[in-house]
CSV table of C-alpha atoms in Angstrom, one decimal:
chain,number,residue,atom,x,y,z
N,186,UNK,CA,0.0,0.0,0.0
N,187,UNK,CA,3.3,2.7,1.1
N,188,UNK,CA,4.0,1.9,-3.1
N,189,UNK,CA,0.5,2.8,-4.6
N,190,UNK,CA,0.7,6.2,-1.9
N,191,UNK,CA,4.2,6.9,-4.1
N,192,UNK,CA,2.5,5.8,-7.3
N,193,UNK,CA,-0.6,7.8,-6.6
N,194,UNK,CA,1.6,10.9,-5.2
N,195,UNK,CA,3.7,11.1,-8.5
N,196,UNK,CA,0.7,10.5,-10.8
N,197,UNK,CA,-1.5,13.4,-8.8
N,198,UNK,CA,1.9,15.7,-9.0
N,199,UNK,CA,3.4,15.1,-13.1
N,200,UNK,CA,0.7,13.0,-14.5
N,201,UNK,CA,-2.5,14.4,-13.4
N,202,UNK,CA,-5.8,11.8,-13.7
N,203,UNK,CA,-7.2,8.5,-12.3
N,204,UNK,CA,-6.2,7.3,-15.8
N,205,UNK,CA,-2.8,8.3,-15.7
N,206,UNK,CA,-2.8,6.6,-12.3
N,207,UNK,CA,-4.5,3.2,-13.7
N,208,UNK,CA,-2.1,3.1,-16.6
N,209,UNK,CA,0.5,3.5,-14.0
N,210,UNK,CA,-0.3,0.5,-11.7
N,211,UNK,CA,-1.0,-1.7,-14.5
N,212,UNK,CA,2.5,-1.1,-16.0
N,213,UNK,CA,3.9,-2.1,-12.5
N,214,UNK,CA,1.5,-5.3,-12.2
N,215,UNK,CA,2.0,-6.1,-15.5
N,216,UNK,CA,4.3,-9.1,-14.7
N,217,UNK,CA,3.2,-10.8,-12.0
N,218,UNK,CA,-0.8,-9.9,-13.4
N,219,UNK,CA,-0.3,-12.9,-15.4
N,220,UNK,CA,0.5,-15.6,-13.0
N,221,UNK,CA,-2.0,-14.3,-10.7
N,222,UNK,CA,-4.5,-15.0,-13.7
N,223,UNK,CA,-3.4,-18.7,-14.5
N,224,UNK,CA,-3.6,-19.1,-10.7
N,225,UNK,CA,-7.5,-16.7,-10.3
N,226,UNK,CA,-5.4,-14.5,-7.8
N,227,UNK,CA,-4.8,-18.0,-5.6
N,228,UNK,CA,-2.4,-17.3,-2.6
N,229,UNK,CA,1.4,-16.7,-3.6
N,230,UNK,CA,4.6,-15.8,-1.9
N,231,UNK,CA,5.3,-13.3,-4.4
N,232,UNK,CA,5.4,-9.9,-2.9
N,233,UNK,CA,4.5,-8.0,-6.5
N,234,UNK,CA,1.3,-10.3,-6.4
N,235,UNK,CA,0.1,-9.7,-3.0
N,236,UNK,CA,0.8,-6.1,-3.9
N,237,UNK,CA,-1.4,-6.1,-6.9
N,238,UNK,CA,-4.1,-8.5,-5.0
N,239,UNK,CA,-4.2,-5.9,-1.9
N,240,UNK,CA,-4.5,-3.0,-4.0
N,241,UNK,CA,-7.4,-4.3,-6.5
N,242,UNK,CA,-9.6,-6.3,-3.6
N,243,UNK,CA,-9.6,-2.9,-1.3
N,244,UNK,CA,-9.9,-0.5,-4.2
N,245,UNK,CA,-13.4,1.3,-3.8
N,246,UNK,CA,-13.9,1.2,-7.0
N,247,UNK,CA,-15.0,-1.8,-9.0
N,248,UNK,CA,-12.1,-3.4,-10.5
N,249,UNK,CA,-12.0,-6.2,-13.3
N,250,UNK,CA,-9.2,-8.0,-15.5
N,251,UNK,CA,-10.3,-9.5,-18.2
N,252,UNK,CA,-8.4,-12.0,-20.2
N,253,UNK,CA,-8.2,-11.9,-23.8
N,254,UNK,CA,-10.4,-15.1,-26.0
N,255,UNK,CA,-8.4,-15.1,-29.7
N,256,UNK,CA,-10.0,-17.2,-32.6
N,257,UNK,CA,-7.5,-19.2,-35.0
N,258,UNK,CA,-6.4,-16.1,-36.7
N,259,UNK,CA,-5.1,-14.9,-33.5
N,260,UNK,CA,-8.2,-12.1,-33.7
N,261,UNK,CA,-9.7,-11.3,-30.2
N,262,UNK,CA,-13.2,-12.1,-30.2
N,263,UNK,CA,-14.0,-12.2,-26.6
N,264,UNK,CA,-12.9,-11.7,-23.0
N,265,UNK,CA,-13.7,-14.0,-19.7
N,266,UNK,CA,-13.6,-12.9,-16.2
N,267,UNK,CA,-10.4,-13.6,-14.5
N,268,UNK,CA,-10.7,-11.5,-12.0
N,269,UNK,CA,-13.3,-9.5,-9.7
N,270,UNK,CA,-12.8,-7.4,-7.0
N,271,UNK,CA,-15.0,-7.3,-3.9
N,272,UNK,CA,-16.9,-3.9,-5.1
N,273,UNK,CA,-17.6,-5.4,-8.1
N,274,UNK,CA,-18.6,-8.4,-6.6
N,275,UNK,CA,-21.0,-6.6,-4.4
N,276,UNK,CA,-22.1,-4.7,-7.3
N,277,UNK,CA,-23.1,-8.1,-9.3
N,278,UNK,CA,-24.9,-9.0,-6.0
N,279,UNK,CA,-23.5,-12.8,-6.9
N,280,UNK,CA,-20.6,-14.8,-5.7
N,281,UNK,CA,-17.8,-13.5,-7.7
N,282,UNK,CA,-16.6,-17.4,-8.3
N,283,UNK,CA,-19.7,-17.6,-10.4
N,284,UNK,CA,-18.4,-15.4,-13.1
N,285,UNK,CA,-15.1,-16.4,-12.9
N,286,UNK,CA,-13.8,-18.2,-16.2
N,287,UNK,CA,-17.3,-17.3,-18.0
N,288,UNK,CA,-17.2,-15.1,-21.1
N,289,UNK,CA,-17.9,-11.5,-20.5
N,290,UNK,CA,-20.7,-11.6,-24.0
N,291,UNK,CA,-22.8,-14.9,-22.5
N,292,UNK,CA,-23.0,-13.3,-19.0
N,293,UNK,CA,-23.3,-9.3,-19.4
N,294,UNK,CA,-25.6,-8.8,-22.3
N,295,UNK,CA,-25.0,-5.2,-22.1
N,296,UNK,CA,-21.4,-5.8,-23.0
N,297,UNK,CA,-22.4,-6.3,-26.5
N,298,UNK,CA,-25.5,-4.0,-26.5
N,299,UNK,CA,-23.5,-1.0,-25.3
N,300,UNK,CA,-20.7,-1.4,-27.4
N,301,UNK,CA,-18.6,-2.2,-24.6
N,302,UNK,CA,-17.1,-5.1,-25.8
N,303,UNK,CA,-15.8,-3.6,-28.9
N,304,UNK,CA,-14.4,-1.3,-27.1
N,305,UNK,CA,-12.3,-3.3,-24.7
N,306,UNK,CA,-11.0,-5.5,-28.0
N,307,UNK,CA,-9.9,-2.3,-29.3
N,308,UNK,CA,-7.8,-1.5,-26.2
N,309,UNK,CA,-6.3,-4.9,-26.5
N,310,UNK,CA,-5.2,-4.2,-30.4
N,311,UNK,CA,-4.1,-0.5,-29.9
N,312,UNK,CA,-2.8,-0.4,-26.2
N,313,UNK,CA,-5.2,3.2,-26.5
N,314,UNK,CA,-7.0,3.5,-23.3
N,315,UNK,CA,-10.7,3.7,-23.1
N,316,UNK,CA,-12.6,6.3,-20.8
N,317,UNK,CA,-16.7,6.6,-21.3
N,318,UNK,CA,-20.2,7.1,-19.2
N,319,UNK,CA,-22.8,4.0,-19.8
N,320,UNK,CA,-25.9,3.9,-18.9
N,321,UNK,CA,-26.4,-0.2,-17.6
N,322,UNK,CA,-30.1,-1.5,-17.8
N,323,UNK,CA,-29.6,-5.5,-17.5
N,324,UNK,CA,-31.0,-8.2,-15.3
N,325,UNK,CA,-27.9,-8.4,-13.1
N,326,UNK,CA,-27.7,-5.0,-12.4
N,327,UNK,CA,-30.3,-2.2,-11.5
N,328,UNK,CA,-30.6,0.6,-13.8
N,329,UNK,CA,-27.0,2.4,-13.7
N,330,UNK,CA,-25.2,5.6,-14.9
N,331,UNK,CA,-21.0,4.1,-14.5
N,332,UNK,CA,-17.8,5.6,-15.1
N,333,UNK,CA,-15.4,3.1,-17.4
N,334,UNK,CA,-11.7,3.1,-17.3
N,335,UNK,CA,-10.0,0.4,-19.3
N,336,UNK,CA,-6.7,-0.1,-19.8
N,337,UNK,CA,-4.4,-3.1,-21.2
N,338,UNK,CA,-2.1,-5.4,-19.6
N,339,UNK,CA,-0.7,-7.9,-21.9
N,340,UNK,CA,-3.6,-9.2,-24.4
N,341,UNK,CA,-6.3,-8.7,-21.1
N,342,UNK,CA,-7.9,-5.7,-20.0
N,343,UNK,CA,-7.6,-4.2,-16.8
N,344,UNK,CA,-11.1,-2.6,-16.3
N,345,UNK,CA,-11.7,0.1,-13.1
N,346,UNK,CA,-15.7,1.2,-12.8
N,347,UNK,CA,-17.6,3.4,-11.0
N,348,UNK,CA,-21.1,4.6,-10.3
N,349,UNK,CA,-22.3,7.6,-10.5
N,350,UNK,CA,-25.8,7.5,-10.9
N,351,UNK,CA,-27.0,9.6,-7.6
N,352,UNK,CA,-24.4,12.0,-8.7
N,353,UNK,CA,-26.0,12.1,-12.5
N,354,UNK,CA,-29.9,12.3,-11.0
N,355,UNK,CA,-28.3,16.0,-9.2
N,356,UNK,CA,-26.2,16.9,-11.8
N,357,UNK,CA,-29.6,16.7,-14.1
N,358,UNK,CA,-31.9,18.3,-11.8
N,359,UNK,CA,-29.4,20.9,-11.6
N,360,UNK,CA,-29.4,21.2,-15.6
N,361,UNK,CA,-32.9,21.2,-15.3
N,362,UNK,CA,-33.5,23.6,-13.0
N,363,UNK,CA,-30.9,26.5,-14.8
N,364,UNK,CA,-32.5,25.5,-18.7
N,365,UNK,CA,-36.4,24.5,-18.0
N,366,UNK,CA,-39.3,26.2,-16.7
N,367,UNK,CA,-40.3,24.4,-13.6
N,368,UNK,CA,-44.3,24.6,-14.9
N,369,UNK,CA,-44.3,23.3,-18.0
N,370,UNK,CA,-41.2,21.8,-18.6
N,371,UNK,CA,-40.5,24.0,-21.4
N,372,UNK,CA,-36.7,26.1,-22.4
N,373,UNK,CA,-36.3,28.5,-19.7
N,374,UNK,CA,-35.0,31.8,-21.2
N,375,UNK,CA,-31.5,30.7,-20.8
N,376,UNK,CA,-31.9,27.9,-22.8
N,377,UNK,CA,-33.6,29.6,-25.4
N,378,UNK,CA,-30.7,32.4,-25.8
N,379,UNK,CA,-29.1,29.3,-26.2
N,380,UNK,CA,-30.7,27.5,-28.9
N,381,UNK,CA,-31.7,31.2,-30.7
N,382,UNK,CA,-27.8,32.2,-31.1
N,383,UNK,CA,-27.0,28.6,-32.4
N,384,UNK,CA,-29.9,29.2,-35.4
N,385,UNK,CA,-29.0,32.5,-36.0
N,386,UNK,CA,-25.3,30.8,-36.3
N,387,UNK,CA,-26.5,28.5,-38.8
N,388,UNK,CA,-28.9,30.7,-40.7
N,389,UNK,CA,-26.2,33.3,-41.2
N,390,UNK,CA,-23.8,30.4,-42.3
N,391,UNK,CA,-26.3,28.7,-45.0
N,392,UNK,CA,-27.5,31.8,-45.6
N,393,UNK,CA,-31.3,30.5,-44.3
N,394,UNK,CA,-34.0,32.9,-42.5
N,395,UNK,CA,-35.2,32.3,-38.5
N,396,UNK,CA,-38.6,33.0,-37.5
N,397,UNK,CA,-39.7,34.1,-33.8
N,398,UNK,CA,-42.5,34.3,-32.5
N,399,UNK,CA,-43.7,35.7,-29.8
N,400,UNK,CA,-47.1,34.8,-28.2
N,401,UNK,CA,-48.9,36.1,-25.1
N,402,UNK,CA,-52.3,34.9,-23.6
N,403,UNK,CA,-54.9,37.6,-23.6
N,404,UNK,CA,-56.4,38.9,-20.3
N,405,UNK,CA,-54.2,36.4,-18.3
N,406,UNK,CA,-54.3,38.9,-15.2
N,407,UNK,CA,-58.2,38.6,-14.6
N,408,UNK,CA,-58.0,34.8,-15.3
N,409,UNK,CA,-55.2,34.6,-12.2
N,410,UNK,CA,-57.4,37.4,-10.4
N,411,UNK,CA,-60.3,36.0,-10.5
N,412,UNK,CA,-59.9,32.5,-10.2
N,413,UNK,CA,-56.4,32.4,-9.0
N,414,UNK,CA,-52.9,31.4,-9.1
N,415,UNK,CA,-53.1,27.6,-9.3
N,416,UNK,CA,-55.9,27.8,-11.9
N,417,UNK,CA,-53.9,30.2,-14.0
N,418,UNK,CA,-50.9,27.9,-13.5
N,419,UNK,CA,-52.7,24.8,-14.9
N,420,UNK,CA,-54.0,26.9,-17.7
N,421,UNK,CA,-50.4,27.6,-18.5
N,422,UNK,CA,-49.0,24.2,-18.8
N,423,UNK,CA,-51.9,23.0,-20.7
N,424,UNK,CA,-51.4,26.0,-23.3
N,425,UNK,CA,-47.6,24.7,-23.3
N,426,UNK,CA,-48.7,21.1,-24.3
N,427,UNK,CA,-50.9,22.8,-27.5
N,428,UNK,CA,-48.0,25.2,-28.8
N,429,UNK,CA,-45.5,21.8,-28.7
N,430,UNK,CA,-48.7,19.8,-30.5
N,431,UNK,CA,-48.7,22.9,-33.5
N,432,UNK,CA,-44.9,23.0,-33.9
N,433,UNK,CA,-42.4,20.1,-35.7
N,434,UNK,CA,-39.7,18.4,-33.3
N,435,UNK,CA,-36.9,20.6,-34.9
N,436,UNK,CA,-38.7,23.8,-33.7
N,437,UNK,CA,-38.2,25.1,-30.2
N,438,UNK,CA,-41.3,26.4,-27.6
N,439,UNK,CA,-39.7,28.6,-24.6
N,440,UNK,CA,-41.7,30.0,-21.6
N,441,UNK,CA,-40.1,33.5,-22.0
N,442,UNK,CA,-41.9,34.3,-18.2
N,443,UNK,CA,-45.6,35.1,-16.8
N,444,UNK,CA,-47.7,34.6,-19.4
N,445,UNK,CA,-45.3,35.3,-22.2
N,446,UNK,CA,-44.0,31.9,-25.1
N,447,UNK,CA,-41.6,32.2,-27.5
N,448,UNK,CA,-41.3,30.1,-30.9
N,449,UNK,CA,-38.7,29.0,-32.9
N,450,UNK,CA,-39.1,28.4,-36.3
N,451,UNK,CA,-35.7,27.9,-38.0
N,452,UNK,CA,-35.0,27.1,-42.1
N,453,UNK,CA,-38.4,27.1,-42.6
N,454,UNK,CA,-38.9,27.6,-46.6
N,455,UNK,CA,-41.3,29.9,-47.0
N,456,UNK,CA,-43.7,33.1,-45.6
N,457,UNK,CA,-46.7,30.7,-46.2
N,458,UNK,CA,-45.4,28.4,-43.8
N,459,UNK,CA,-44.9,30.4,-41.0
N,460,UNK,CA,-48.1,31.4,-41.3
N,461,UNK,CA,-49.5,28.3,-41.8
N,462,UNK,CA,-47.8,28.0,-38.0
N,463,UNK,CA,-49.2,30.6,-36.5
N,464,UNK,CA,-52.8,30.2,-37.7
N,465,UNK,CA,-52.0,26.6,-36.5
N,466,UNK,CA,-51.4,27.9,-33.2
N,467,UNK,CA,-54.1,30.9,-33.1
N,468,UNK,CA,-56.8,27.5,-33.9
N,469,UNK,CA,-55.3,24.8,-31.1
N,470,UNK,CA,-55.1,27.7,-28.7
N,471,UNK,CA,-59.1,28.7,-29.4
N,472,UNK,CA,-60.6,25.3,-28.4
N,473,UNK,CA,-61.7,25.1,-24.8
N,474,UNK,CA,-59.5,24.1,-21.8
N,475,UNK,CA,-60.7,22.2,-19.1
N,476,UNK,CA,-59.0,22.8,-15.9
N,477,UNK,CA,-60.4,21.4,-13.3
N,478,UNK,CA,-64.3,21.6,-13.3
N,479,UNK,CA,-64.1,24.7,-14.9
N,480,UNK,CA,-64.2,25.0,-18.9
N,481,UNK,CA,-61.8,28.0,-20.3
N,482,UNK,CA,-62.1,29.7,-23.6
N,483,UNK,CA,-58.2,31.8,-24.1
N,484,UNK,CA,-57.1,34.0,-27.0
N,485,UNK,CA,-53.3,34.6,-28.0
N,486,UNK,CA,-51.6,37.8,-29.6
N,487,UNK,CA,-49.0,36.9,-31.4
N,488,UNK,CA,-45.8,39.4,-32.4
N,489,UNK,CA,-43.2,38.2,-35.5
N,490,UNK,CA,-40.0,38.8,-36.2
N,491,UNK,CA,-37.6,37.1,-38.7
N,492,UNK,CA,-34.1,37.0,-39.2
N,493,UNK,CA,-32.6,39.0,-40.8
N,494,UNK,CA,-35.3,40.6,-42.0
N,495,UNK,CA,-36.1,43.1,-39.5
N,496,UNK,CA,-33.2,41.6,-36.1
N,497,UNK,CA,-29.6,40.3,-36.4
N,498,UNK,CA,-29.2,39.5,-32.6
N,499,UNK,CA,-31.5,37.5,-29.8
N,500,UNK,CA,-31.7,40.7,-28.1
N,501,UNK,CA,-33.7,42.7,-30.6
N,502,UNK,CA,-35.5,39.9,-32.7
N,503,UNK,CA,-37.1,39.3,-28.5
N,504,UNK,CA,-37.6,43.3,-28.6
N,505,UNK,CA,-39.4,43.5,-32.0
N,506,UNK,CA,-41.5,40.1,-31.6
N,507,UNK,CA,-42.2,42.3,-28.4
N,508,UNK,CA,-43.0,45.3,-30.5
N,509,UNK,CA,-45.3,43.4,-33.1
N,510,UNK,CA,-47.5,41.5,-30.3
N,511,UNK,CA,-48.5,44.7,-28.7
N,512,UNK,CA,-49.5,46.1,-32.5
N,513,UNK,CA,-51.9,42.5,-31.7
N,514,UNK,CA,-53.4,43.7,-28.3
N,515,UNK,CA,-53.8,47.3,-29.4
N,516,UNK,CA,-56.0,46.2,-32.1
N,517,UNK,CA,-58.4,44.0,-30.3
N,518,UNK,CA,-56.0,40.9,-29.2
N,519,UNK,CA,-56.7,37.2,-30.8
N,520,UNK,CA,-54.5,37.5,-33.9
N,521,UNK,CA,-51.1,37.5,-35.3
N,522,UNK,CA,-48.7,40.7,-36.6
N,523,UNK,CA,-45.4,41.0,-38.3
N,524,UNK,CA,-42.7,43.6,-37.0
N,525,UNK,CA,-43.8,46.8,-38.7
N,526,UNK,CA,-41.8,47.8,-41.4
N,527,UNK,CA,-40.6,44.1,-42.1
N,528,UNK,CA,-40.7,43.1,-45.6
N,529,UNK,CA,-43.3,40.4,-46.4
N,530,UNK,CA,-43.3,38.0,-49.4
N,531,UNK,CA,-47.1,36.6,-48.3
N,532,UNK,CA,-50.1,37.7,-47.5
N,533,UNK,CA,-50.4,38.9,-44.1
N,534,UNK,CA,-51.9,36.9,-41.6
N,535,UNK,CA,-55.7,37.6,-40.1
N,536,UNK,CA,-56.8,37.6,-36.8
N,537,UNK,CA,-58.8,34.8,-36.2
């Protein structure tokens, strides 16, 4: 254990990285790995091998060497277990001399599903290391997010795993929480900045044209004054579920804040169809909602702005899809405008 504190020490100082650290140990295990493989790690006087052994079995992390299977051609097809640590035996939840010997494809499905197994017989052939994040969904395993690091030693594989699937579930809800409305499960602002500069970045690049449209519910203040927050709230998710229904998949629907949506339409190929979209939207939006007992009939006003028509950054395209849904609510609400002064190649939409 004092030599894996050096090894660990020099790796953490010149060769930063739990790789550098695995390829490290498995370079000075290399030799004696291989007896302690034709013997399954059996009990040896050689000081190296009780090394490696004490070092692998107390690891906290699940550690496996698999040994090489070669067909004729001398081609490695497949790998068996020769060795499990205690981790990973209490991972597998079954006597680790169960799965000693047996071939890694016939006993872990996943190997083979995942890609796994290609993977480790290309670390065998190339000596390159392999690093990735699998999701595991088997019958010997619960559902599992795990950390790979596989390195070789000799023609085996000298594989270290870890899981971090509580640590995913946060680091998700975190995501979550900083790029999705909490209501409705739609792109938070952020998220739509996001996805808005990458469209404009591709527009400008094939020379294509980004619509955005801006759409908020009519007379949303009496509905949460009268009738009250958690109505108003339910009324807004279920107006988020119709503007996803009236869009395609490549399109993006943002809750912009309050009351207030935001749609995406990029390289769409003409006026007509943008209009055809927003009629789409004005219709779906105009059936009744029920929330509830109650039974609501909503209207929209809907502001457009295209790029580059009449905004060459997120920041002003917002500002004149702003601009263009008030020119809806100052003329009776319910129906769909175009920035003013932007340039139109079909006929303008009605209100419905």
């Amino acid at each position: 254990m004092v030599l894996f504190f050096i090894l660990e020490q020099f790796a953490s100082i010149l060769l930063p990285g739990r790789l550098i650290l695995a390829q490290l140990l498995a370079a000075f295990v290399a030799a004696p790995v291989s007896f302690a493989l034709k013997s399954r790690l059996s009990p040896t006087p050689s000081r190296h091998a009780d090394t490696f052994r004490n070092v692998a079995e107390n690891n906290l992390d699940d550690f496996y060497i698999f040994e090489g299977i070669f067909d004729a051609a001398g081609e490695i097809v497949d790998f068996r277990f020769g060795f499990i640590n205690l981790a990973a035996e209490r991972r597998l939840r079954t006597p680790r001399e169960q799965f000693l010997g047996k071939v890694l494809s016939e006993v872990r499905p996943y190997a083979v599903s995942s890609g796994v197994l290609e993977r480790y017989k290309e670390v065998v052939r190339t000596g390159v290391p392999y690093v990735d994040e699998i999701f595991i969904d088997d019958d010997t395993i619960h559902a599992t997010w795990i950390h790979i690091q596989a390195v070789k030693i000799g023609n085996n594989v000298a594989v270290t795993s870890r899981d971090f699937t509580e640590r995913k579930k946060i680091s998700d809800h975190v995501n979550f929480l900083a790029h999705y409305d909490q209501l409705t499960g739609l792109p938070n602002r952020t998220l739509l900045y996001a996805r808005l500069n990458n469209d404009i970045s591709r527009a400008r690049r094939d020379n294509h044209k980004v619509a955005v449209l801006m759409v908020d519910v009519d007379h949303f203040k009496g509905i949460n004054d009268t009738l009250g927050h958690a109505v108003g709230d339910a009324l807004l998710s279920a107006l988020a579920k119709r503007l996803l229904a009236s869009v395609r998949e490549t399109d993006t629907v943002a809750r912009l804040g309050g009351d207030e949506f935001i749609i995406v339409l990029p390289d769409f190929k003409s006026m007509e169809e943008v209009d055809r979209c927003a009629q789409k939207i004005l219709e779906a939006v105009s059936a009744p909602i029920n929330i509830g007992d109650r039974l609501l009939v909503i209207t929209v006003s809907i502001g457009l702005c295209i790029y580059p028509d009449s905004g060459l950054e997120v920041e002003q395209i917002l500002q004149h899809a702003d601009t263009a849904m008030y020119t809806v609510k100052a003329n009776g609400r319910n129906g769909i405008s175009p920035y003013s002064g932007q340039r139109r190649i079909a006929s303008p939409l009605l209100p419905s």
